[in-house]
Coordinates of C-alpha atoms in Angstrom, one line a residue:
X28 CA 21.5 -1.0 43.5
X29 CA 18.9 0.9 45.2
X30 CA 16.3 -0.6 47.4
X31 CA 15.3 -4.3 45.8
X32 CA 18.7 -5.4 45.7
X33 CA 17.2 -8.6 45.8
X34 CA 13.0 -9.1 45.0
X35 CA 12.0 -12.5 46.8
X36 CA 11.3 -14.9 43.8
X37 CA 7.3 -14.8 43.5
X38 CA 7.2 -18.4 43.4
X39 CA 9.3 -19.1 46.6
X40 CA 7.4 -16.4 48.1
X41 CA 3.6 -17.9 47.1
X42 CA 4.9 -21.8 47.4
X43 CA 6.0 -20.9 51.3
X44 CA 2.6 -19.4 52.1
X45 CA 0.7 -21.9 50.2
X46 CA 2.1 -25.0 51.4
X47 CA 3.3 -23.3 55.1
X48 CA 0.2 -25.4 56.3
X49 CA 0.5 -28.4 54.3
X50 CA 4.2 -29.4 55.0
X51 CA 2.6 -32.1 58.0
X52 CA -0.1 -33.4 55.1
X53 CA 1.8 -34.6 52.4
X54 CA 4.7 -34.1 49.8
X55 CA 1.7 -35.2 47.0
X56 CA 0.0 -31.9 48.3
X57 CA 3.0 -29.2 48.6
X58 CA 4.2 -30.7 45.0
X59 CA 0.3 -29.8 43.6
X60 CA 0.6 -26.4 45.3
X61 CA 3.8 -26.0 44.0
X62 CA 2.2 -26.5 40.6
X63 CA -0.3 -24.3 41.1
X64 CA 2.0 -21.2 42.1
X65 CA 3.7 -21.9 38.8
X66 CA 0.4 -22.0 37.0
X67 CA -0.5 -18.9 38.4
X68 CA 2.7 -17.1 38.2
X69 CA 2.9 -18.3 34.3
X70 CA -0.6 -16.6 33.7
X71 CA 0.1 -13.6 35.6
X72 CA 3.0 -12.8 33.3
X73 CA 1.1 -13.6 30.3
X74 CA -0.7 -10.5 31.7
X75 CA 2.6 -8.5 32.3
X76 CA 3.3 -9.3 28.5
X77 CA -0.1 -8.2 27.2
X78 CA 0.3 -4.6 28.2
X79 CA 3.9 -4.6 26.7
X80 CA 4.9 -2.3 29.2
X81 CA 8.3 -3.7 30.3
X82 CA 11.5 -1.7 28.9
X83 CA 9.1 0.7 27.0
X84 CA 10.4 4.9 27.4
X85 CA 10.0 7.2 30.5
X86 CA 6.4 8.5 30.8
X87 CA 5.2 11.2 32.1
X88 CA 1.9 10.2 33.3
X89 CA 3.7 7.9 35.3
X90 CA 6.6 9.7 36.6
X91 CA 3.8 12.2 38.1
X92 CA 2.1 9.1 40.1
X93 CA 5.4 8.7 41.6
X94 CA 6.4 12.6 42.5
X95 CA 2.6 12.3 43.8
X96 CA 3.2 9.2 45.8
X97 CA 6.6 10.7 47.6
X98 CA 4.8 14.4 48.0
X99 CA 1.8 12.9 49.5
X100 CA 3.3 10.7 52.3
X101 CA 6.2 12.7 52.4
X102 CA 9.2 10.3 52.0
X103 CA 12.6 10.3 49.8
X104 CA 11.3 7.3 47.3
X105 CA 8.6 6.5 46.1
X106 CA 8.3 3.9 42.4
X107 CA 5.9 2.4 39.8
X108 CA 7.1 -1.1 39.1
X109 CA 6.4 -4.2 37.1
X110 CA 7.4 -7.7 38.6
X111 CA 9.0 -9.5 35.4
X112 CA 10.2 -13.3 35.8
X113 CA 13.2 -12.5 37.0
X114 CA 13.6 -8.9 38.0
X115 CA 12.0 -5.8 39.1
X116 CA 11.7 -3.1 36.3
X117 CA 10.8 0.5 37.5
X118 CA 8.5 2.7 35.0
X119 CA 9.3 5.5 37.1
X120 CA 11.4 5.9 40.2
X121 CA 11.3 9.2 42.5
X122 CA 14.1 9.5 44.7
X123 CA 16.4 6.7 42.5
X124 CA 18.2 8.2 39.6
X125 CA 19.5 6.1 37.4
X126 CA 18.1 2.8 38.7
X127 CA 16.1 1.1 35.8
X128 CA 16.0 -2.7 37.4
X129 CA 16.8 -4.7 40.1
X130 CA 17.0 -8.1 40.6
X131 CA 13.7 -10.2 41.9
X132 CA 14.8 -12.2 44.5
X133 CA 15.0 -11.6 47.6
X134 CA 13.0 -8.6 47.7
X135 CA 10.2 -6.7 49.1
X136 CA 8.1 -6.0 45.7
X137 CA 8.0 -9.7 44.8
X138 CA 5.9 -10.1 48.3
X139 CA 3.2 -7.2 48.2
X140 CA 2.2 -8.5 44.7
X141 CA 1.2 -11.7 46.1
X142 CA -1.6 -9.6 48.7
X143 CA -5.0 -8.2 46.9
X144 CA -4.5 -5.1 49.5
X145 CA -1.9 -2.7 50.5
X146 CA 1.1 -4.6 52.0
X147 CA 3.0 -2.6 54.6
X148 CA 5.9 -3.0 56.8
X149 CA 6.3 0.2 59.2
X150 CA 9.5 -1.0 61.1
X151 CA 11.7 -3.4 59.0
X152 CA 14.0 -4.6 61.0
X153 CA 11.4 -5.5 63.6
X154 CA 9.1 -7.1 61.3
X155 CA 10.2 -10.6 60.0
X156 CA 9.3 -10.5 56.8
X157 CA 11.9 -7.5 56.0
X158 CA 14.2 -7.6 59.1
X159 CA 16.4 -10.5 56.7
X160 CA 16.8 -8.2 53.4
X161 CA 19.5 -6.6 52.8
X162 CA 18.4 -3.2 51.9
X163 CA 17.6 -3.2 55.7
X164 CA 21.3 -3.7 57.3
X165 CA 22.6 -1.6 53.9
X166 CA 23.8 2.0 53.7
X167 CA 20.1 2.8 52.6
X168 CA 18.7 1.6 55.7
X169 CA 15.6 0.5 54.4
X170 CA 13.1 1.3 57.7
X171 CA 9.1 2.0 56.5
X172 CA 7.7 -0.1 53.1
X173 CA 4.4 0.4 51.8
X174 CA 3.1 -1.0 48.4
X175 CA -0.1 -1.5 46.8
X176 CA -0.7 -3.7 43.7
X177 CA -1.8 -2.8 40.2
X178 CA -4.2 -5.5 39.4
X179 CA -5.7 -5.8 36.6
X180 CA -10.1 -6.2 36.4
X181 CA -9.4 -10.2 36.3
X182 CA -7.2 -10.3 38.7
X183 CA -3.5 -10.4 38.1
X184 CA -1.2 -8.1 39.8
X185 CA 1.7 -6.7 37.2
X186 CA 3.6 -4.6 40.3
X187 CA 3.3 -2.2 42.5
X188 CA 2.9 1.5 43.8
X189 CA 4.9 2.1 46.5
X190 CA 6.7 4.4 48.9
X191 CA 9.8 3.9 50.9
X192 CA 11.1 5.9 54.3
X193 CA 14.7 5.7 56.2
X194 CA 12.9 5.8 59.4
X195 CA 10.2 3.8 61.0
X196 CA 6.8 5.1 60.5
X197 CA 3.0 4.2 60.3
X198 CA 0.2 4.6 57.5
X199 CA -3.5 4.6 58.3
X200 CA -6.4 3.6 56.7
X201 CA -7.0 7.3 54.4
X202 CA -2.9 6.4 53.7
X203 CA -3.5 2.5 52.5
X204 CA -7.2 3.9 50.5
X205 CA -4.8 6.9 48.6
X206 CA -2.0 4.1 47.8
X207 CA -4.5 2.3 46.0
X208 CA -6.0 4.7 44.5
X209 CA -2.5 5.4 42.8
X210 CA -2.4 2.2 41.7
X211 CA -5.6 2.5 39.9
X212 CA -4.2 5.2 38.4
X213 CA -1.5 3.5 37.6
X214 CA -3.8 0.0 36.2
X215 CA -6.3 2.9 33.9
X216 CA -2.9 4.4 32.6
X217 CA -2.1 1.1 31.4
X218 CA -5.7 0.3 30.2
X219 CA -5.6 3.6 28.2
X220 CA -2.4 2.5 26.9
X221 CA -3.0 -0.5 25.8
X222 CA -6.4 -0.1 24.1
X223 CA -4.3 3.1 22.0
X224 CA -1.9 0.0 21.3
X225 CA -4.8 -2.1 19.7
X226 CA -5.9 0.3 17.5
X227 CA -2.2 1.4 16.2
X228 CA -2.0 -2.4 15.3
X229 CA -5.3 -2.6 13.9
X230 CA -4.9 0.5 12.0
X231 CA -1.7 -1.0 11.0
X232 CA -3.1 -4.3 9.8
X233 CA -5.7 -2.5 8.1
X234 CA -3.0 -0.6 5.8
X235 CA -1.0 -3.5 5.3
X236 CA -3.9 -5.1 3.6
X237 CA -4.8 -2.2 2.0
X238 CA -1.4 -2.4 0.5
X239 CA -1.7 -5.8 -0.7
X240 CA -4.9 -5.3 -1.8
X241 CA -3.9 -2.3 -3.6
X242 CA -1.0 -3.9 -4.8
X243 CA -3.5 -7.0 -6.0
X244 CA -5.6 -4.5 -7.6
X245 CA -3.1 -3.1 -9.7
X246 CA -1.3 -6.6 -10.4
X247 CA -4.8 -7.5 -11.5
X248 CA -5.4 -4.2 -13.6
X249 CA -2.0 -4.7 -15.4
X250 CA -2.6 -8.2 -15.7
X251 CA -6.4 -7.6 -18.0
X252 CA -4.6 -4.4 -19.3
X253 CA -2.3 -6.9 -21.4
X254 CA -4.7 -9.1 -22.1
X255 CA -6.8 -6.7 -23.7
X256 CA -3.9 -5.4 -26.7
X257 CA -1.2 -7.4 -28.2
X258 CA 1.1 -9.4 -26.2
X259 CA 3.7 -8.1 -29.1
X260 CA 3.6 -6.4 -32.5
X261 CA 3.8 -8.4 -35.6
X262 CA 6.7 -8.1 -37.8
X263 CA 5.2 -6.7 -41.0
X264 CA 8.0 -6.5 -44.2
X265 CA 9.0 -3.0 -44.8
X266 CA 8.0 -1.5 -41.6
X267 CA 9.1 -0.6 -38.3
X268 CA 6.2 -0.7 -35.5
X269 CA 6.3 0.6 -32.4
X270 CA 3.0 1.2 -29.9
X271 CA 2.9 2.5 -26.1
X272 CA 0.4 2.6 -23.7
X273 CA -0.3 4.4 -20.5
X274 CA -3.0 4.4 -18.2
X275 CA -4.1 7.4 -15.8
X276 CA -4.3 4.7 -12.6
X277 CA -2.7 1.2 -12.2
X278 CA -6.2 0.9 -10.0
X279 CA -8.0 0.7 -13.3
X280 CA -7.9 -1.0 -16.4
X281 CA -8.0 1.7 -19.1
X282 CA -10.6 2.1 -22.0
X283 CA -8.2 2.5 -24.5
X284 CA -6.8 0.3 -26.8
X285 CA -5.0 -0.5 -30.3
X286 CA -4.6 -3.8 -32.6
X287 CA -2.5 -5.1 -35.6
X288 CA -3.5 -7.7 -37.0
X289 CA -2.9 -9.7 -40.9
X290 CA -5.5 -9.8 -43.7
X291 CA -6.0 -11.8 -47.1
X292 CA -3.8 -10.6 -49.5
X293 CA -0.6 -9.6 -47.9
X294 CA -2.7 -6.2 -46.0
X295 CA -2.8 -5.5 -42.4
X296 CA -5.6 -3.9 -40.3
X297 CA -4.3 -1.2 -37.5
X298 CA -6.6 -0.1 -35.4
X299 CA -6.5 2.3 -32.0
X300 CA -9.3 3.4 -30.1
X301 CA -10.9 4.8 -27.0
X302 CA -13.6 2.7 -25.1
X303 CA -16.3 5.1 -22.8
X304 CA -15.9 4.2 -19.0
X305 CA -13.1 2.1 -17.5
X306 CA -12.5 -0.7 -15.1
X307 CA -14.0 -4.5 -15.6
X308 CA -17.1 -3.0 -17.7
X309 CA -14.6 -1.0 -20.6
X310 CA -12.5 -4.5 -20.7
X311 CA -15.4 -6.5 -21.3
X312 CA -16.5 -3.9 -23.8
X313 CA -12.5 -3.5 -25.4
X314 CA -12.3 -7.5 -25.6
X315 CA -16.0 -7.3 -27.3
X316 CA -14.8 -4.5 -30.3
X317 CA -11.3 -6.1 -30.5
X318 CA -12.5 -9.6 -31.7
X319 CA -15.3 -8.1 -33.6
X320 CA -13.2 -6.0 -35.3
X321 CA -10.7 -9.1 -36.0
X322 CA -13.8 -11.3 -37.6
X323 CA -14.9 -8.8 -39.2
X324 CA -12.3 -7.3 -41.2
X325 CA -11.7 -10.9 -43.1
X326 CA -15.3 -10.3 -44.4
X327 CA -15.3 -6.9 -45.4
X328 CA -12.1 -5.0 -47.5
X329 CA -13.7 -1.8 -46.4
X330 CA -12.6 0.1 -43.4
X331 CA -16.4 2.1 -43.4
X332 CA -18.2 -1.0 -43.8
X333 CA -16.3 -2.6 -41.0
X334 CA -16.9 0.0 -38.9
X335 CA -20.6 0.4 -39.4
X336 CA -21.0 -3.5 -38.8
X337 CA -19.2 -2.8 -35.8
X338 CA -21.2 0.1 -35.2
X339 CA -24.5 -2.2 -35.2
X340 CA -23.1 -5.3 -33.7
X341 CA -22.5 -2.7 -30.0
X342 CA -26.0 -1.5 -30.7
X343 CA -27.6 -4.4 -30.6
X344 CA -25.2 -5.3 -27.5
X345 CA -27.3 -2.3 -25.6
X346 CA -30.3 -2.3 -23.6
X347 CA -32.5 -0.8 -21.7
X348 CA -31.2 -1.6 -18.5
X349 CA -27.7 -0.8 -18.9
X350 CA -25.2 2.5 -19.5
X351 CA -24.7 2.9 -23.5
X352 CA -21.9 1.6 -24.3
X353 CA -20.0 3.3 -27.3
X354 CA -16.0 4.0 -28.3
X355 CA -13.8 5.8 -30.9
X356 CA -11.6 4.2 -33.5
X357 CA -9.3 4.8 -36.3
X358 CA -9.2 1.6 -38.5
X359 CA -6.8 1.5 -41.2
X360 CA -5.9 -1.2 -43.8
X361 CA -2.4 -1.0 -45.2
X362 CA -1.8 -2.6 -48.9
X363 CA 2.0 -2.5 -49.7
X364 CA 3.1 -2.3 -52.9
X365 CA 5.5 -4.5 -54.1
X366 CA 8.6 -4.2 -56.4
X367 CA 10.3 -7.4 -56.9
X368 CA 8.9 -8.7 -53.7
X369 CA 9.9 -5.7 -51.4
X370 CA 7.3 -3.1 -51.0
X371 CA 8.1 0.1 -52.2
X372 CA 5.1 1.7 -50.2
X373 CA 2.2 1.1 -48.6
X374 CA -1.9 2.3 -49.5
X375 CA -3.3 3.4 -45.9
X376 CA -6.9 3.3 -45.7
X377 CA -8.1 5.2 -42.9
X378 CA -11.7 5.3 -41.7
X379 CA -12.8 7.1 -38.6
X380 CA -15.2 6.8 -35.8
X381 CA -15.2 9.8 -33.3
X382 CA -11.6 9.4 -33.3
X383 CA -8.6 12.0 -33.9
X384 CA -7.6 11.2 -37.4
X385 CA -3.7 9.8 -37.4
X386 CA -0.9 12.5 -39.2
X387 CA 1.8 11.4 -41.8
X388 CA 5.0 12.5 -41.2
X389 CA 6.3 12.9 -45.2
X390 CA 10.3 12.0 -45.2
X391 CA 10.1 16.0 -47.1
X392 CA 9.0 17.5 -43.7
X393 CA 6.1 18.4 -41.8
X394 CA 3.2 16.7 -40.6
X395 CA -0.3 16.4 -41.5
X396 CA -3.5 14.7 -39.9
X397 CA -5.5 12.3 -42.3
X398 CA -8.5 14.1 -43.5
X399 CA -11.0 11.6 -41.5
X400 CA -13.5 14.4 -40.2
X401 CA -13.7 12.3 -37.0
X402 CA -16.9 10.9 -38.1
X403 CA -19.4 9.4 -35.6
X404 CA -19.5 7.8 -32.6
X405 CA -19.4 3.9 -32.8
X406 CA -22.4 2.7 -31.2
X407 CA -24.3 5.5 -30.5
X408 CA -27.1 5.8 -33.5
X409 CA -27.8 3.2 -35.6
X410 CA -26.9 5.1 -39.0
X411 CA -24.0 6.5 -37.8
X412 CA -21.9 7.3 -41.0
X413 CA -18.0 7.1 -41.8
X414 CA -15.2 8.8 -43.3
X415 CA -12.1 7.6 -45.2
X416 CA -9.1 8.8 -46.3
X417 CA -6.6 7.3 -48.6
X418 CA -2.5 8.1 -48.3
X419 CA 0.3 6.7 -49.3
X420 CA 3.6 5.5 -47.0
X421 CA 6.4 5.9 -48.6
X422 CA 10.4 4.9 -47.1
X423 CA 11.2 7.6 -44.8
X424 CA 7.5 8.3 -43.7
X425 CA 5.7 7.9 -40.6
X426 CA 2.2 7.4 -39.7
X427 CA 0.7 8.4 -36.2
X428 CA -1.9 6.8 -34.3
X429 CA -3.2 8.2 -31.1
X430 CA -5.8 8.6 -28.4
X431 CA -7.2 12.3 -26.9
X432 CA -5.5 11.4 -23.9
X433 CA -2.0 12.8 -25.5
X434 CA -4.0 16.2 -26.9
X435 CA -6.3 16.3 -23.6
X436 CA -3.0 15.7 -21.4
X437 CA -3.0 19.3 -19.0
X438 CA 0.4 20.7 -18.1
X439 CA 0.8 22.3 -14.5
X440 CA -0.8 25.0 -14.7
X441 CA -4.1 23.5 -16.5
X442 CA -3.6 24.2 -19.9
X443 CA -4.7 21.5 -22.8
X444 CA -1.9 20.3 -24.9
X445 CA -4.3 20.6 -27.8
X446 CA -4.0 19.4 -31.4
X447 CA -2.2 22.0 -33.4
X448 CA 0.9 22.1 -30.7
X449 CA 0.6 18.0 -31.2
X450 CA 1.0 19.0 -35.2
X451 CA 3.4 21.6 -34.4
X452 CA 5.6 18.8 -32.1
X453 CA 5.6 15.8 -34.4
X454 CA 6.4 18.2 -37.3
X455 CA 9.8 18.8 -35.8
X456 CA 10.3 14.8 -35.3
X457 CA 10.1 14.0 -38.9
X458 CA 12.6 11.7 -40.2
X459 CA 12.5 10.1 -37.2
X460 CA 11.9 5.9 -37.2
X461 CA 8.9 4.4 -35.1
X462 CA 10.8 3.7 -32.1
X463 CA 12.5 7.1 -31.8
X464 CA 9.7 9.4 -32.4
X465 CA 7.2 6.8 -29.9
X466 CA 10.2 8.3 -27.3
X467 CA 10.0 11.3 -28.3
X468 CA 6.1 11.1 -27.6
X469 CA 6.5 9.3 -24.6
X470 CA 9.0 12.3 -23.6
X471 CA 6.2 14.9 -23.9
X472 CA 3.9 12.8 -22.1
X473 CA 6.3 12.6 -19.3
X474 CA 6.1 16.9 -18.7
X475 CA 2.2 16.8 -18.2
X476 CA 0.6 16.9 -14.8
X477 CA 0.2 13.1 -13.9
X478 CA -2.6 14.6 -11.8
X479 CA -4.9 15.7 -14.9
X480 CA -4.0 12.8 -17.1
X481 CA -5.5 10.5 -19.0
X482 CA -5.6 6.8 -20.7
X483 CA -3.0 7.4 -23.8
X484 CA -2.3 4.9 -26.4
X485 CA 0.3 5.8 -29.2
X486 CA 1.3 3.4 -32.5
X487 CA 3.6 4.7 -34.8
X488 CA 4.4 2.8 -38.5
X489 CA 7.4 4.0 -39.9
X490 CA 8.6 2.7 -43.5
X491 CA 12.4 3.1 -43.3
X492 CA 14.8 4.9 -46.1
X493 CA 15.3 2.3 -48.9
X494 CA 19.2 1.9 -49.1
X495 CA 21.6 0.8 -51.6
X496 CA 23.6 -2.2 -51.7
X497 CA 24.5 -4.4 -54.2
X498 CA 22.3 -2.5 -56.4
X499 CA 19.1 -3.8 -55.1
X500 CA 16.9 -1.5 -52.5
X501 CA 15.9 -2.8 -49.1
X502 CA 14.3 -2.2 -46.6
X503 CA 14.2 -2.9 -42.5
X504 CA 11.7 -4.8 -40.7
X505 CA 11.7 -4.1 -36.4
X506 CA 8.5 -4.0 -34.0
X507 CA 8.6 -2.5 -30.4
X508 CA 6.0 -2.4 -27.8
X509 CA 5.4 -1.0 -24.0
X510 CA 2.4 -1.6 -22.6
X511 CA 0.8 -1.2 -19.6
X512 CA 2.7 1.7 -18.0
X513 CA 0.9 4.3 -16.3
X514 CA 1.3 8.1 -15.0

């Protein structure tokens, strides 16, 4: 197998000349410097491994060192190799096709590594140290062997640069200085190499953990996102609910946000809304309206008046050193009406804050939006005033509640939905119970350009179709929710 059929085992090799003058001092002596070859040898591969060269692809900056090597002196081979534990592994070998490795011991490489300067033999089978190896007496007829070592700046020596001859020969001092030179070569290749290596790792590090911090981020997001609507929509009698939520990043935690909660008297409050800004600051300000909504609605049967007390409670939240902080809202009470303990239909009582008013989908067809001229913004001006609007729910109707996101939403070619093709949409949906026609929302959601959208909320009441049996009229109670999904 080429010309190291056998490398001489580096710590034979290094043992015999470091204890060749100690064998007539004392077996205490050769056994320390026998532990000290094995020292060294152990930190010289540590070396080897660092560079993670060994069994690494044909290169061509190395492949030229060689073809350099052989043109320049003229002979058939001429190799770049690394000295592993227990072989000889060639990153490029001219005049050698197909040899890879060879085995370490005996050899010639395994020897020059242990010499800080070129190591040459110019007639090997008059020169000891060679004359014994069998590439000598082989069919190669290994004659002239020059190597220099590629040592590293503190001080280990991974392998060699050498260059081989059939016949004897000689190599002067010019020779021995260009040999080394190729093996600095060689040593800045591998310098060049490795510090590229470092920063591939690094740089792969550095996404890793901006995966998992990415991937905490949004865990987090989702996490607050829940916290900051219902964990689950309450089961009111007579109605179907069903609510979705979707926000633009799963980075962020969005600034919109709906509620449902009971009041005195067998009502409900619904509320959706749309906080300014997003991230930590619109939570803090969502969690804020939510629960000021929530205490204040048990003290006020109004929708207007709660929203003006909510309207001064954020005002006085401002001041002068922070962003105003304002939001949107629909808030709507719903009263049922009640025949023989069933309710027959439901009063909606729908004020409005800046906010798209909700449409009723009539069980007779077609859809219209609550006439709640959007009023004003909640929080901005301290007499900010409100509109209402009163409608009745009856079985086989549906009431929508949305955020601009759905009417701001952009298709692909950067056109706004809008709010007549949102009328025009849910008008051909009606019929449908809250579940179904949230699909059918989320449906149309889907076809918009995730890259131009927005936070979106959406909660649908429906009252389903009364239905005979046993001569009594019933109705069907079911609530659905999805939150936290994003585009």
């Amino acid at each position: 197998m080429g010309f190291e059929v056998g490398i001489a085992r580096h710590e034979g090799s290094w043992t015999s000349s470091v204890v060749a003058g100690q064998r007539d001092a004392s077996p205490l002596a050769a056994e320390a410097a026998q532990v000290e070859a094995a020292r060294m040898e152990a930190t010289r591969m540590e070396a080897v491994r660092r560079y993670d060269i060994l069994d690494t692809p044909p290169d061509g900056a190395f492949d030229r060192v060689a073809r350099l090597a052989a043109r320049w002196f003229d002979v058939p081979i001429a190799s770049v190799t690394i000295v592993d534990e227990d072989r000889i592994w060639f990153k490029s070998a001219h005049g050698l096709d197909g040899v890879t490795q060879i085995g370490r011991d005996p050899g010639l490489c395994g020897s020059a590594i242990l010499d800080d300067d070129t190591y040459v033999v110019t007639d090997a089978v008059n020169d000891p140290r060679a004359c014994d190896n069998p590439l000598v007496a082989s069919e190669l007829g290994v004659r002239f062997y020059a190597a220099a070592p590629i040592a590293t700046a503190d001080g280990h020596r991974l392998g060699t640069v050498n260059v081989i001859d059939t016949k004897p020969r000689g190599i002067d001092e010019a020779g021995m200085a260009t040999l080394r030179d190729l093996a600095a070569v060689v040593m800045d290749e591998l310098e060049l190499r490795l510090s590229a290596l470092h920063r591939l790792r690094l740089e792969r590090e550095l996404r890793e953990q901006a995966e998992r911090d990415r991937a905490e981020i949004e865990s987090f997001a989702t996490t607050l996102q829940r916290s900051l609507v219902p964990p689950a929509l309450p089961r009111i009698p007579g109605l179907e609910l069903a609510a979705h939520y979707r926000t633009a990043s799963a980075r962020l935690v969005g600034g919109d946000f709906y509620d449902v909660f009971p009041l005195a008297g067998g009502r409900w409050a619904v509320v959706l809304g749309d906080v300014c800004g997003k991230g930590a600051a619109a939570a803090s300000l969502t969690s804020f309206i939510r629960y000021t909504l929530r205490s204040l609605a048990t003290h006020h049967d109004d929708p207007v008046a709660v929203l003006s007390e909510l309207n001064a409670a954020m005002i006085a939240e401002q001041s002068l050193d922070t962003l105003p902080k304002f939001c949107t809202a629909a808030f709507a009470v719903l009263s049922p009406n009640p025949d023989d303990g069933d309710p027959t239909e439901f009063e909606v009582v729908v004020a409005a804050g800046g906010h798209p008013p909700p449409y009723l989908l009539p069980a007779a067809g077609g859809a219209q939006a609550l006439a709640t001229p959007h009023g004003m913004l909640i929080g901005m001006l301290p007499d900010a005033r409100f509109i209402t609007c009163t409608a009745r729910l009856r079985p086989g109707d549906a009431l929508v509640f949305y955020t601009d996101g759905l009417t701001e939403a952009r298709t692909h070619t950067g056109e706004e939905f809008g709010e007549q093709p949102l009328e025009e949409f849910l008008a051909t949906h009606t019929g449908c119970r809250a579940a179904e026609l949230t699909g059918h929302l989320v449906t149309l959601l889907d076809r918009f350009d995730p890259r131009r959208a927005d936070d979106v909320a959406l909660l649908t009441l429906s009252m389903p179709p009364t239905s005979a049996h046993d001569g009594v009229t019933r109705t069907e109670t079911t609530a659905t929710t999805e939150v936290g999904d994003h585009g």
